[in-house]
XYZ file of C-alpha atoms in Angstrom:
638
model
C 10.195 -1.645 -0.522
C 9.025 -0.076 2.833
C 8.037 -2.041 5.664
C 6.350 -0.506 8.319
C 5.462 -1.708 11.686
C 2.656 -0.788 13.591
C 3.602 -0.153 17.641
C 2.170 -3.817 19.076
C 1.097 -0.484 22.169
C -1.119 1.027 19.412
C -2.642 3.059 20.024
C -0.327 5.013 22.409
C -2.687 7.639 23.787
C -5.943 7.517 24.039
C -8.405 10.231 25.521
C -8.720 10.081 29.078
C -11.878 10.684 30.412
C -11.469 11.272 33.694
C -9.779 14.736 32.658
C -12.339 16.844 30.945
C -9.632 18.799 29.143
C -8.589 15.633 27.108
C -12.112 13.521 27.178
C -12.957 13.608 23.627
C -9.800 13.231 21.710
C -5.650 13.128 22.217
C -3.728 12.666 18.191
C -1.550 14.746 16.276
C 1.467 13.947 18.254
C 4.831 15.449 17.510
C 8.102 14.370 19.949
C 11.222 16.226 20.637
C 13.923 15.654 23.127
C 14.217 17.222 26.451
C 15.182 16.904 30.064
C 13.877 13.426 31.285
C 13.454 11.832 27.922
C 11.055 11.966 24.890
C 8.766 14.736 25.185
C 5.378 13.941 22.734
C 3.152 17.199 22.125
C 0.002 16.524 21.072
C -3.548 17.880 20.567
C -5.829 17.276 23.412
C -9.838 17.955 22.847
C -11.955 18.631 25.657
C -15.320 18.206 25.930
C -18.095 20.558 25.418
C -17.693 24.093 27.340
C -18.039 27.540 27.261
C -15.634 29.286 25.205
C -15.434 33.242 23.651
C -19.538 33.056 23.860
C -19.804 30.061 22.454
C -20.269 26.002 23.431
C -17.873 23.652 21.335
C -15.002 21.115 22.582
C -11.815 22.897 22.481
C -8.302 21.831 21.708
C -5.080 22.635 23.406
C -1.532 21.451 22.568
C -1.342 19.124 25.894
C 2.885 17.138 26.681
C 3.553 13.915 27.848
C 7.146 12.244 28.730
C 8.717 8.587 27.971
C 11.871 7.017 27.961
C 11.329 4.724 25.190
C 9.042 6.675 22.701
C 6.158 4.271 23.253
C 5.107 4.562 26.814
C 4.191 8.139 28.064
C 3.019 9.682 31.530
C 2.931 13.241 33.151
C -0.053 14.085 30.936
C -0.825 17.848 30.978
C -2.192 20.849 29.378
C 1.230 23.015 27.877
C -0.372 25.415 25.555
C -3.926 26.560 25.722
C -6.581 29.736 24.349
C -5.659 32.921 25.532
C -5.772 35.779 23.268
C -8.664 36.741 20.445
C -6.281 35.272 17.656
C -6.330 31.903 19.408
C -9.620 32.241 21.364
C -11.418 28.801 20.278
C -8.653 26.521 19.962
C -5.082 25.197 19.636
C -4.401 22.260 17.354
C -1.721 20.008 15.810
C 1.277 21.058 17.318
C 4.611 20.875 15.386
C 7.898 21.168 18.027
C 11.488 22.021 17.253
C 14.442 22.669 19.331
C 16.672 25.339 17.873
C 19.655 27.312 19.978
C 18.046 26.172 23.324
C 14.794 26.962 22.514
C 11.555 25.023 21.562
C 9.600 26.204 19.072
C 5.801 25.108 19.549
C 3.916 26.329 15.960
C 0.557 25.122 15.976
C -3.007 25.930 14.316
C -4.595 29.045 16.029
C -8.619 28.946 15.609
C -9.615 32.631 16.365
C -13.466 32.476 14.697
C -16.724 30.825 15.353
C -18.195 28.771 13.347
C -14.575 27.513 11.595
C -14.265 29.227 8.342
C -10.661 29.704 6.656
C -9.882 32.488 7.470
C -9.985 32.393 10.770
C -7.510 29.060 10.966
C -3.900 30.267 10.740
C -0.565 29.468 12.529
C 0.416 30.414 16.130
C 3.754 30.481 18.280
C 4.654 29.413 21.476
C 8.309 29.686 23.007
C 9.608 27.849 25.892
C 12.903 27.189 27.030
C 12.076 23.607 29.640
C 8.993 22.644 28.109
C 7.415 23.380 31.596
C 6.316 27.191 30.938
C 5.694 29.214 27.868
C 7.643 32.574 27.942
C 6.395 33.513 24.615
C 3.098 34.047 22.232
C 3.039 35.182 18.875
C 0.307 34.959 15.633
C 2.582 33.911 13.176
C 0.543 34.321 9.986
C -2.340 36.613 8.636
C -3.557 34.288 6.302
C -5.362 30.473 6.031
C -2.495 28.071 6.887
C -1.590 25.231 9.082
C 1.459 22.741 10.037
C 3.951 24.676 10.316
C 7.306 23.363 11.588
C 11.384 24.747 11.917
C 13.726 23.138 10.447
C 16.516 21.866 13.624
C 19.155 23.651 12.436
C 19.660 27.131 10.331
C 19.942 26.629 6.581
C 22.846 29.435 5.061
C 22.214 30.973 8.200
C 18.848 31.455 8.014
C 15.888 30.010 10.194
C 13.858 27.902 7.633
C 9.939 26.983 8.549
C 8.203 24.418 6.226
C 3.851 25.126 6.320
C 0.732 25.142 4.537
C -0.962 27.457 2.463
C -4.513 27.741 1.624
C -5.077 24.262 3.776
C -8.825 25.527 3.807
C -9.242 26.891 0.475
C -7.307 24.310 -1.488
C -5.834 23.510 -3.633
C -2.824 23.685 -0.868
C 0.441 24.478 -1.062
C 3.338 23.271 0.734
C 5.804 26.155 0.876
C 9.295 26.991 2.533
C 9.967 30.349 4.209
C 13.183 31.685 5.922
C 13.840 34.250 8.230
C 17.231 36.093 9.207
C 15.814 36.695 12.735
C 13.534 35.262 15.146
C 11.475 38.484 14.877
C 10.426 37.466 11.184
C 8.399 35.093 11.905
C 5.972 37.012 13.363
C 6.656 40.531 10.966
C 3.497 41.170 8.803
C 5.694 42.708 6.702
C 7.805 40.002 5.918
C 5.242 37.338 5.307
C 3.396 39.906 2.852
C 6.507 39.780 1.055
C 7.067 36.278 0.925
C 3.420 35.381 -0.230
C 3.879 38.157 -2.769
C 6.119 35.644 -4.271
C 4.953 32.206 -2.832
C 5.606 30.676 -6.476
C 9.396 30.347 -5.512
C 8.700 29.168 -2.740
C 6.070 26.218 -3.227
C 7.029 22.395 -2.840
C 5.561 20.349 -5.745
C 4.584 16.978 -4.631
C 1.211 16.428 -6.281
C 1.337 13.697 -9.065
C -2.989 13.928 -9.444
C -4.687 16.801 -10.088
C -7.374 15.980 -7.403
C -4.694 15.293 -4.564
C -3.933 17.523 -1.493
C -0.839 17.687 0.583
C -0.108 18.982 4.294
C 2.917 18.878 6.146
C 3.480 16.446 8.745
C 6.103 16.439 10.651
C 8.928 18.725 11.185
C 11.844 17.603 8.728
C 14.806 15.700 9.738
C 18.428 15.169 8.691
C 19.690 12.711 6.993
C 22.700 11.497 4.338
C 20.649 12.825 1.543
C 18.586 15.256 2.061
C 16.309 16.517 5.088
C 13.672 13.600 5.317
C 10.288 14.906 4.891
C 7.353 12.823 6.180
C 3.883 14.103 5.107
C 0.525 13.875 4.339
C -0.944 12.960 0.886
C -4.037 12.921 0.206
C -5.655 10.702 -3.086
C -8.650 12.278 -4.486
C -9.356 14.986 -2.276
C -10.271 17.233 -4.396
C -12.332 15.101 -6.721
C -15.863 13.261 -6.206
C -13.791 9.880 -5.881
C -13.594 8.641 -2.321
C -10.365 10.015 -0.247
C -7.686 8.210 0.792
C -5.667 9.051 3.500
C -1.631 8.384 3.153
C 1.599 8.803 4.941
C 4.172 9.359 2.261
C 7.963 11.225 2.186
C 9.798 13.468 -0.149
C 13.925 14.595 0.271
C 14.489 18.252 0.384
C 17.477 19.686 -0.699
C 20.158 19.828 2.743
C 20.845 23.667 1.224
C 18.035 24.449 -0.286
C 15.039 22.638 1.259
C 12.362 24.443 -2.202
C 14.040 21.460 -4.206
C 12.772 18.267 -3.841
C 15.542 15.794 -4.542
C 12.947 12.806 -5.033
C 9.516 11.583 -2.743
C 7.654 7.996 -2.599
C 5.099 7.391 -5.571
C 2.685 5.685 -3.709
C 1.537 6.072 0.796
C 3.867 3.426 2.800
C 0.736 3.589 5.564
C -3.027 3.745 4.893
C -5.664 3.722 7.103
C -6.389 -0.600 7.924
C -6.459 -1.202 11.640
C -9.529 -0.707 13.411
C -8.550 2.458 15.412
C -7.754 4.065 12.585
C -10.347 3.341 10.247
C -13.181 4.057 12.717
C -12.940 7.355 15.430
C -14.095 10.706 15.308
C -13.275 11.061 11.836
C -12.463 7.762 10.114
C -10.436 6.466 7.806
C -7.525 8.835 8.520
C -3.791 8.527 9.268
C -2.275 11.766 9.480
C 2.299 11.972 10.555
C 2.616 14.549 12.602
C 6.336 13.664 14.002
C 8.967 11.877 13.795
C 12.308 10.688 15.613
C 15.440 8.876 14.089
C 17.064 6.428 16.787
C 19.998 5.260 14.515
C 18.418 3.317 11.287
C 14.829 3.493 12.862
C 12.451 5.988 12.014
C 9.327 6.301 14.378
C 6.421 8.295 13.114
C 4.013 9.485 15.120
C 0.237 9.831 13.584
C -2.922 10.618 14.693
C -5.648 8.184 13.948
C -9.171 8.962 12.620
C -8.786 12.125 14.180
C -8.718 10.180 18.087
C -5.709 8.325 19.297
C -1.839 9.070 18.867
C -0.277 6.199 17.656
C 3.109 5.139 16.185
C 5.052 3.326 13.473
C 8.260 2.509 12.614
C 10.181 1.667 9.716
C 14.153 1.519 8.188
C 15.546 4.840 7.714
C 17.668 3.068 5.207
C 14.957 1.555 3.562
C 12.815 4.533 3.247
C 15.505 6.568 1.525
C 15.963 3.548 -0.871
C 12.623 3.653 -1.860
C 12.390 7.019 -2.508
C 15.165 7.400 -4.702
C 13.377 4.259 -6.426
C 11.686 6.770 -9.273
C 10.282 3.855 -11.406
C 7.025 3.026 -10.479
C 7.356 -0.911 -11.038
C 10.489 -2.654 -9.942
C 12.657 -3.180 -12.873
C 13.065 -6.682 -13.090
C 11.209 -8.485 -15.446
C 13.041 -9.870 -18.853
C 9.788 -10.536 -21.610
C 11.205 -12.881 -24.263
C 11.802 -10.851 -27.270
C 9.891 -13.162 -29.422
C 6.745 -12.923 -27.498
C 3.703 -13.860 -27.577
C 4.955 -17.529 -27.658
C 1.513 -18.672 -28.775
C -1.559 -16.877 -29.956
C -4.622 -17.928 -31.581
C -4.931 -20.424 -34.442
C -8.135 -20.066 -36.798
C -7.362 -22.947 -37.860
C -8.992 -25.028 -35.064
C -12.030 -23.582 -33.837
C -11.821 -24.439 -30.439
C -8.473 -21.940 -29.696
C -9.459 -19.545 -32.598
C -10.215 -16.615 -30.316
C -7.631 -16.572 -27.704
C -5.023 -18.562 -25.775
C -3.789 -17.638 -22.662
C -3.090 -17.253 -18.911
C -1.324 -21.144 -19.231
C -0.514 -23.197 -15.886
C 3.047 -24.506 -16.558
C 5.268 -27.170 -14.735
C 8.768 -28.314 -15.000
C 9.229 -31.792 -15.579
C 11.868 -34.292 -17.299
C 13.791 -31.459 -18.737
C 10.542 -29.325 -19.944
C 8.503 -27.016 -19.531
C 4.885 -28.112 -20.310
C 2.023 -25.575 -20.506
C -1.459 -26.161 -20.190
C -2.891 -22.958 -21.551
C -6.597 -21.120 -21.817
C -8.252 -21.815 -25.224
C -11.262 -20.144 -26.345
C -13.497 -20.732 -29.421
C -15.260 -17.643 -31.471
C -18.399 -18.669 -29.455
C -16.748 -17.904 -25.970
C -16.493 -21.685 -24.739
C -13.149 -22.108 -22.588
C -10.922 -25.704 -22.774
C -7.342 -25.974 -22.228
C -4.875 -26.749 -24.792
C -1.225 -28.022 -24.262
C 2.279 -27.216 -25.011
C 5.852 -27.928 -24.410
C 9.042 -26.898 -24.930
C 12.671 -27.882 -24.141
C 14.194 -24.024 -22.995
C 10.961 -23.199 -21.786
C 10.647 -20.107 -24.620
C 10.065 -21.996 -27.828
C 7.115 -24.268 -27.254
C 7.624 -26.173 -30.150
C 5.677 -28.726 -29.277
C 1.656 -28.412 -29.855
C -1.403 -30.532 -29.366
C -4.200 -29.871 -31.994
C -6.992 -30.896 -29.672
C -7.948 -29.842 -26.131
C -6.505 -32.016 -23.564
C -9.536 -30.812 -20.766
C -12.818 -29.996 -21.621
C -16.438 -28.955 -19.678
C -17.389 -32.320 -18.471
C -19.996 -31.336 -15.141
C -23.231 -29.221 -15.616
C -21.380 -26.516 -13.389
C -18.888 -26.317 -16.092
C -21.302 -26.555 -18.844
C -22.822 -23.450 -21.038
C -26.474 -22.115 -19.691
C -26.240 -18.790 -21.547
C -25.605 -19.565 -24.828
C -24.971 -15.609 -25.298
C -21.971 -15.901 -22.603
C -18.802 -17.244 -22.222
C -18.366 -20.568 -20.608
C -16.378 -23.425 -19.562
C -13.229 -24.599 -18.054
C -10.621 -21.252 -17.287
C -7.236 -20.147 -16.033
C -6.002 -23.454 -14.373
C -3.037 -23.925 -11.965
C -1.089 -27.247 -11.786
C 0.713 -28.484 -8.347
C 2.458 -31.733 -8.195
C 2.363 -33.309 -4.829
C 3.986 -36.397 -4.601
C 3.283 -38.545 -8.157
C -0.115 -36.549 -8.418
C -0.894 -32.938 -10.716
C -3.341 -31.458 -9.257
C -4.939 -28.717 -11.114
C -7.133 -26.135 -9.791
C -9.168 -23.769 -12.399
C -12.232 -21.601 -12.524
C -15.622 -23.253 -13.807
C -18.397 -21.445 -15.455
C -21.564 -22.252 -17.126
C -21.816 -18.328 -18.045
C -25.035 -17.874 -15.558
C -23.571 -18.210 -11.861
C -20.515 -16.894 -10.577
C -17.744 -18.664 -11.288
C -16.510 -21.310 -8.931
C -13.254 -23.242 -8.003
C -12.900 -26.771 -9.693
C -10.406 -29.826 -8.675
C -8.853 -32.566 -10.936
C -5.771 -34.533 -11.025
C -3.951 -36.967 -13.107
C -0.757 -38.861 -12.367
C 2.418 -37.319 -13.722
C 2.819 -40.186 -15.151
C 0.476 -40.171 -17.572
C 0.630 -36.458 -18.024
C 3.975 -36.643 -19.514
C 2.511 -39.665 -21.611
C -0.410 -37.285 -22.660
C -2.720 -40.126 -21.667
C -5.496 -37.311 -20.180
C -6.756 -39.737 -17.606
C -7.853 -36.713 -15.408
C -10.164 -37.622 -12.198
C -13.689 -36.079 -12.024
C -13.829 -32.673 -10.934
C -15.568 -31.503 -7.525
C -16.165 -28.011 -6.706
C -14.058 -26.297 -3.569
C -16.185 -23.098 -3.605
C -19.542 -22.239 -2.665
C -22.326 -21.265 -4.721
C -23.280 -17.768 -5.093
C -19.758 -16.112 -4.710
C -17.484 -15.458 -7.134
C -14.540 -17.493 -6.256
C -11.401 -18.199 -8.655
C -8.209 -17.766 -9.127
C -6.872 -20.671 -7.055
C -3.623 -23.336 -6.304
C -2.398 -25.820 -4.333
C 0.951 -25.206 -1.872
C 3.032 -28.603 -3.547
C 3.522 -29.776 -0.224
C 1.198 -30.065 2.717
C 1.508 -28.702 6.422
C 0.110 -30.231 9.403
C -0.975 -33.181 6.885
C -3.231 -31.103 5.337
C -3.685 -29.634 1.799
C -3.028 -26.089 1.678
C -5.160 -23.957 -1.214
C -5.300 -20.096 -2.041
C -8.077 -18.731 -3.812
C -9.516 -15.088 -4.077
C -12.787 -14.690 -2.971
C -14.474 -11.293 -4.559
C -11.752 -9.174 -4.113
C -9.913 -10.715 -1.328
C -7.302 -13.705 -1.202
C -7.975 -16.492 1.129
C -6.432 -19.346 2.290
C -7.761 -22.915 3.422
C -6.428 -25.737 4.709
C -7.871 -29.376 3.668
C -7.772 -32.856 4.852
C -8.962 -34.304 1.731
C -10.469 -33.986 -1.830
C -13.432 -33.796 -2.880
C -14.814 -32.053 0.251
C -17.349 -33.555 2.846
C -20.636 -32.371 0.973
C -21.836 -28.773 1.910
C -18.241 -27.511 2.924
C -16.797 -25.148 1.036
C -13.226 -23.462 1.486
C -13.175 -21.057 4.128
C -14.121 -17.422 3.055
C -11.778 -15.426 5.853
C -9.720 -12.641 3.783
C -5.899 -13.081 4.235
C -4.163 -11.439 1.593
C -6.152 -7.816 0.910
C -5.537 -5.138 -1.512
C -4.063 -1.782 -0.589
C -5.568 1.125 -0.372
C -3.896 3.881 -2.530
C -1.752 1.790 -4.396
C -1.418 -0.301 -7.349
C -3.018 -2.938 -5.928
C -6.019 -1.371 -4.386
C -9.152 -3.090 -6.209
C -9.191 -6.502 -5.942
C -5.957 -9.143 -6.002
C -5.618 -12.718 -7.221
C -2.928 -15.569 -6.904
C -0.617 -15.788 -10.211
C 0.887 -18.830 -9.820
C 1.167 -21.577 -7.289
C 3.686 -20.579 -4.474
C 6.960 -21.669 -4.985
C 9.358 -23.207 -2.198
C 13.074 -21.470 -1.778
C 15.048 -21.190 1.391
C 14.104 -17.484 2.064
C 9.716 -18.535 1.843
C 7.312 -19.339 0.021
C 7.436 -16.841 -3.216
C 3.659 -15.816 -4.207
C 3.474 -14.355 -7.500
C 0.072 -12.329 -7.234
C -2.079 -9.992 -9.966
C -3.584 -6.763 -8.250
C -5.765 -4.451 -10.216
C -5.504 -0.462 -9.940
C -9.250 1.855 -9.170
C -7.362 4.720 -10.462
C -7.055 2.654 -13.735
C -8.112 -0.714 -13.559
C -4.932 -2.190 -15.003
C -4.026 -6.075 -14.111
C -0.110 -5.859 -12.776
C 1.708 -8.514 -10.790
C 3.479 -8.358 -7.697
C 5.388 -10.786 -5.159
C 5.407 -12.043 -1.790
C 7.165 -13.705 0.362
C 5.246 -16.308 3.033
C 6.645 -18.102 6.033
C 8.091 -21.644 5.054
C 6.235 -23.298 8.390
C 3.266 -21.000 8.473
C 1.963 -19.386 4.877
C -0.395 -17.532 6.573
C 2.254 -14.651 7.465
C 3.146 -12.399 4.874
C 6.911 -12.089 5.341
C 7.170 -9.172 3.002
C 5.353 -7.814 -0.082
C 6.589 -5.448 -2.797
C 5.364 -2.026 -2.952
C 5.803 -1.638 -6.471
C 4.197 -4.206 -9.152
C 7.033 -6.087 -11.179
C 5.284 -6.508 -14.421
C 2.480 -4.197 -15.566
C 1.253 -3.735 -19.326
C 3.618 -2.026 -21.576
C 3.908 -3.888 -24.679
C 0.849 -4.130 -27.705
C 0.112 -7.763 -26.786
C -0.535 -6.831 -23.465
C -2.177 -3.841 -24.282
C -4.200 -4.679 -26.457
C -6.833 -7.626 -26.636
C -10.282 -9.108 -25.289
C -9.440 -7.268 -22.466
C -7.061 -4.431 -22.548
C -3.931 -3.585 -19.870
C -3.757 -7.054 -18.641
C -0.739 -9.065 -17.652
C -1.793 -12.285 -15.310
C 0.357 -15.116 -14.708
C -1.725 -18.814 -13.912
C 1.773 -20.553 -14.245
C 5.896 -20.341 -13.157
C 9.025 -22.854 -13.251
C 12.288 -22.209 -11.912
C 15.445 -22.858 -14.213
C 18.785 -22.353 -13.056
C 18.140 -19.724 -10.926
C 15.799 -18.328 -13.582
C 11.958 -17.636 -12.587
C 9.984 -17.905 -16.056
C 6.731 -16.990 -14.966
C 3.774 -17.606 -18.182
C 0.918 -14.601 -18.301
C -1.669 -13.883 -20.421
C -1.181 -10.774 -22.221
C -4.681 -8.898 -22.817
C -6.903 -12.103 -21.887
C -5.530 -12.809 -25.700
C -1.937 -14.242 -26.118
C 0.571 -15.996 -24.108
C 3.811 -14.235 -22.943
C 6.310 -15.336 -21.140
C 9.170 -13.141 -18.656
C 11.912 -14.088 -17.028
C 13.332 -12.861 -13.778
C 16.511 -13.492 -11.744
C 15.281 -14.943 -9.146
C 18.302 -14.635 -6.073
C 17.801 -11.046 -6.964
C 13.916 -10.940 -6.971
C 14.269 -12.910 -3.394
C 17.005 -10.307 -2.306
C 14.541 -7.234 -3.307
C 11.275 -8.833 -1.234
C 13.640 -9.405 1.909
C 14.961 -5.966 2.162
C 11.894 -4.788 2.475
């Protein structure tokens, strides 16, 4: 798992207005080391002026200084339009320091209006970072982001760019040189793109994604650390998603990628870098190791420079972490533990997504049942090991009892669904969806004693509804202790989990949970439609574990992931997993009312074993088991 941090300073620069040069836009920031501390280059965009006959804001590669990486001054212009190949702009530079040089490649805009093939890469030499002593047009064809690698590669200089940025699809490629010279020999780069095939970087897993380079590529342990941009459906009608991402390259030969990230470790969610002159964007652009810290520098909807940072250590974990869901879960090889009986009408269709509890030495289940008609109840089980629910009611134990519960389309389903049971003090509470098939479904509140539970005397209090009408709202539990003397509840509101806190049950009348997102999904990752709570949180000395479903746009399967909340304050996320630790693989889960579903109303802990109850395909009831010190130890290395 990758945790990044966002720079508290974000963002970090920000157009100045007062200097006409930089008025409209500073991003794209790339840092290198040099007298008087961290040098950040970065694209600077002017406003409006006159430039090669025409009127348009123009970019030049502009250098600031810090000591600490966060805070910069000395803000001026260090590379700027002055020959026909470069005459409307300088963009996005990329810095390296090799044998006492830096080498400044950046985007060189010599038409107007922008077309292709007037966007290719420039050079600028300097030796202080004060003065350039050299200019050079580096390539004849469309291509950006290009960047040196720090050190010669079988003593060769080695340059990582684009290809075809413009005309995609695009192609990451690597290209060496014996001698400074080559970089800017025609001859040599007609060569090279004769055979660019050799030379290409495969990162793509879609067929609609696009990849740039972002920033310059740094050592490490095992491999050079590449940090770039990925793009999600780019290339397709679907909406693009903007992601920072990282491959390994090869330490001797950089064209073989010894593993990358499967899914963006930063997406565009803060305000300045959803909205800008270009929103939604979050593009790397450099990056600086200061011992296991990694800070990457990014440019922001196309406006600000900003910064992140993250474990180097971490990082290189996860990207050497090929499976894309963390491989963890145990299913119980005789699964589904229970399925459908046609012998009783009322659980003839399906049975699952159970609530379960751990009490007296059993597990008890109260599980989804659904008749052929679509009417919802809940049916119990038990079992000693908490695998073989021997142990069966043949009625329902909770049925519809309110008009909000009760059926008013008698085409649709209806009833009482997916409950979640929390003991607080001698008192289950269960919390499950109601739906009389015509509204949206709602979030409902019983309890019983325990006592009387575990004497299946179903003495359960009359339900009141948490949720407002209107909005579908499900999907909710009770923490099993309170903070601040107060109830806590999650729920998911549309696509979005909240949290509320509560005085008492039923609520005053008219008030209704609060509706303030607090758990969202992710954008480009598994998780990136909607999320849900699993099971009620569960108490261990690290946080609050939150089992929680997510649901994929790219293909709208149900998986389930894990966080970790803080024990005083559940409202901070402590750490989440990157990766989902169950998703559909088996038939049961496959297959069903509703196919590629796994989602988990119910979880017990056992000897250090976390048995966590799902419903497999809105149709069955599995059950997997995970060791749960090591599931802990995974969420806080994150």
């Amino acid at each position: 798992m990758i945790r990044i941090e966002r720079s508290e300073e974000n963002p970090i620069i920000v157009p100045e207005v007062k200097r006409d040069w930089e008025a409209e836009a500073t991003f794209n920031g790339c840092p290198t080391v040099g007298l008087g501390g961290i040098h950040l280059l970065y694209r600077a965009v002017s406003r409006p002026r006159a430039q090669g006959g025409a009127e348009l804001n123009v970019s030049t590669v502009a250098t600031a200084v810090s000591r600490d990486g966060v805070h910069f001054r000395d803000r001026r212009v260090l590379v700027e339009p002055e020959y026909d190949w470069e005459m409307y702009g300088c963009e996005d530079p990329r810095v390296t320091k090799v044998n006492g040089k830096y080498y400044i490649f950046y985007t060189a805009l010599s038409k107007f209006p922008f077309g292709p093939e007037g966007i290719r890469v420039g050079l600028a030499i300097t030796k202080d970072l004060k003065k350039i002593e050299e200019k050079h047009p580096i390539t004849h064809f469309n291509s950006k982001a290009m960047a040196l690698f720090p050190e010669k590669i079988k003593g060769k200089l080695t340059a990582i760019l684009t290809v075809d940025t413009d005309t995609p699809p695009a192609k990451i490629a690597i290209v060496q040189f014996d001698k400074e010279e080559d970089m800017w020999s025609r001859d040599h780069w007609e060569k090279w793109r004769s055979e660019i095939g050799r030379h290409t970087l495969t990162l793509e897993r879609g067929r609609g994604d696009h990849v740039e380079v972002g920033a310059p590529p740094v050592r490490t342990s095992k491999g050079w650390l590449l940090v770039h941009s990925y793009i999600q459906n780019y290339l397709t009608s679907g909406r693009p998603i903007f992601g920072v991402e990282a491959a390994l390259l090869d330490l001797k030969d950089p064209r073989r990628v010894v593993a990358q990230t499967t899914a963006p470790f930063l997406v565009p969610e803060e305000q300045y870098e959803l909205y800008g002159k270009i929103p939604n964007i979050v593009f790397p652009s450099g990056v600086l190791i200061r011992g296991d810290k990694l800070f990457i520098y990014y440019g922001a909807a196309d406006t600000t420079v900003c910064l992140a940072t993250t474990s180097v250590k971490a990082l290189l974990k996860n990207i050497f972490a090929k499976s894309k869901v963390l491989p963890m879960a145990a299913r119980f090889s005789k699964n589904p533990i229970i399925k459908p009986d046609p012998s009783h009408g009322w659980e003839a269709k399906a049975t699952f997504n159970p609530a379960a509890i751990y009490e007296h030495g059993r597990v008890h289940l109260l599980y989804r049942a659904m008749s052929q008609d679509g009417l919802s109840v809940l049916g119990y089980a038990s079992s000693r090991d908490g695998y073989r629910f021997k142990e069966r009611l043949l009625e329902p134990v909770y049925r519809p009892r309110m008009d909000f519960e009760e059926r008013k389309n008698p085409s649709g389903n209806a009833g009482c669904e997916d409950p979640r049971l929390t003991l607080i003090g001698s008192t289950l509470y269960m919390c499950y969806t109601a739906y009389d098939g015509a509204s949206p479904p709602r979030v409902a509140l019983t309890s019983i004693s325990l006592k009387d539970f575990l004497a299946k005397r179903w003495r359960w209090a009359p339900p009141c509804l948490l949720s407002p009408p209107g909005l579908d709202d499900k999907d909710a539990a009770l923490f099993p202790e309170k903070f601040g003397g107060k109830f806590a509840i999650i729920h998911r509101l549309k696509n979005d989990m909240d949290i509320g806190f509560v005085k008492k049950f039923p609520l005053p009348k008219n008030t209704w949970l609060s509706d303030t997102a607090w758990f969202r999904p992710r954008r480009g990752m598994w998780d990136d439609e909607k999320v849900g709570l699993a099971a009620p949180p569960i108490k261990t000395r690290a946080g609050w574990l939150m089992l929680y479903h997510g649901v994929s746009s790219a293909d709208h399967q149900y998986r389930v992931g894990a966080a970790l909340l803080a024990l005083r304050d559940p409202k901070k996320v402590l750490a989440r997993t990157d990766k989902p630790i169950l998703e559909p693989t088996t038939d049961y889960e496959k297959q069903g009312q509703i196919a590629n579903v796994v989602f988990p109303c119910g979880a017990v802990v056992v000897k250090n074993k976390l048995l966590v109850y799902y419903g497999g395909a809105d149709t069955v009831v599995g059950v997997v088991t995970f060791d749960l010190p090591k599931l802990l130890a995974a969420l806080q290395a994150a």
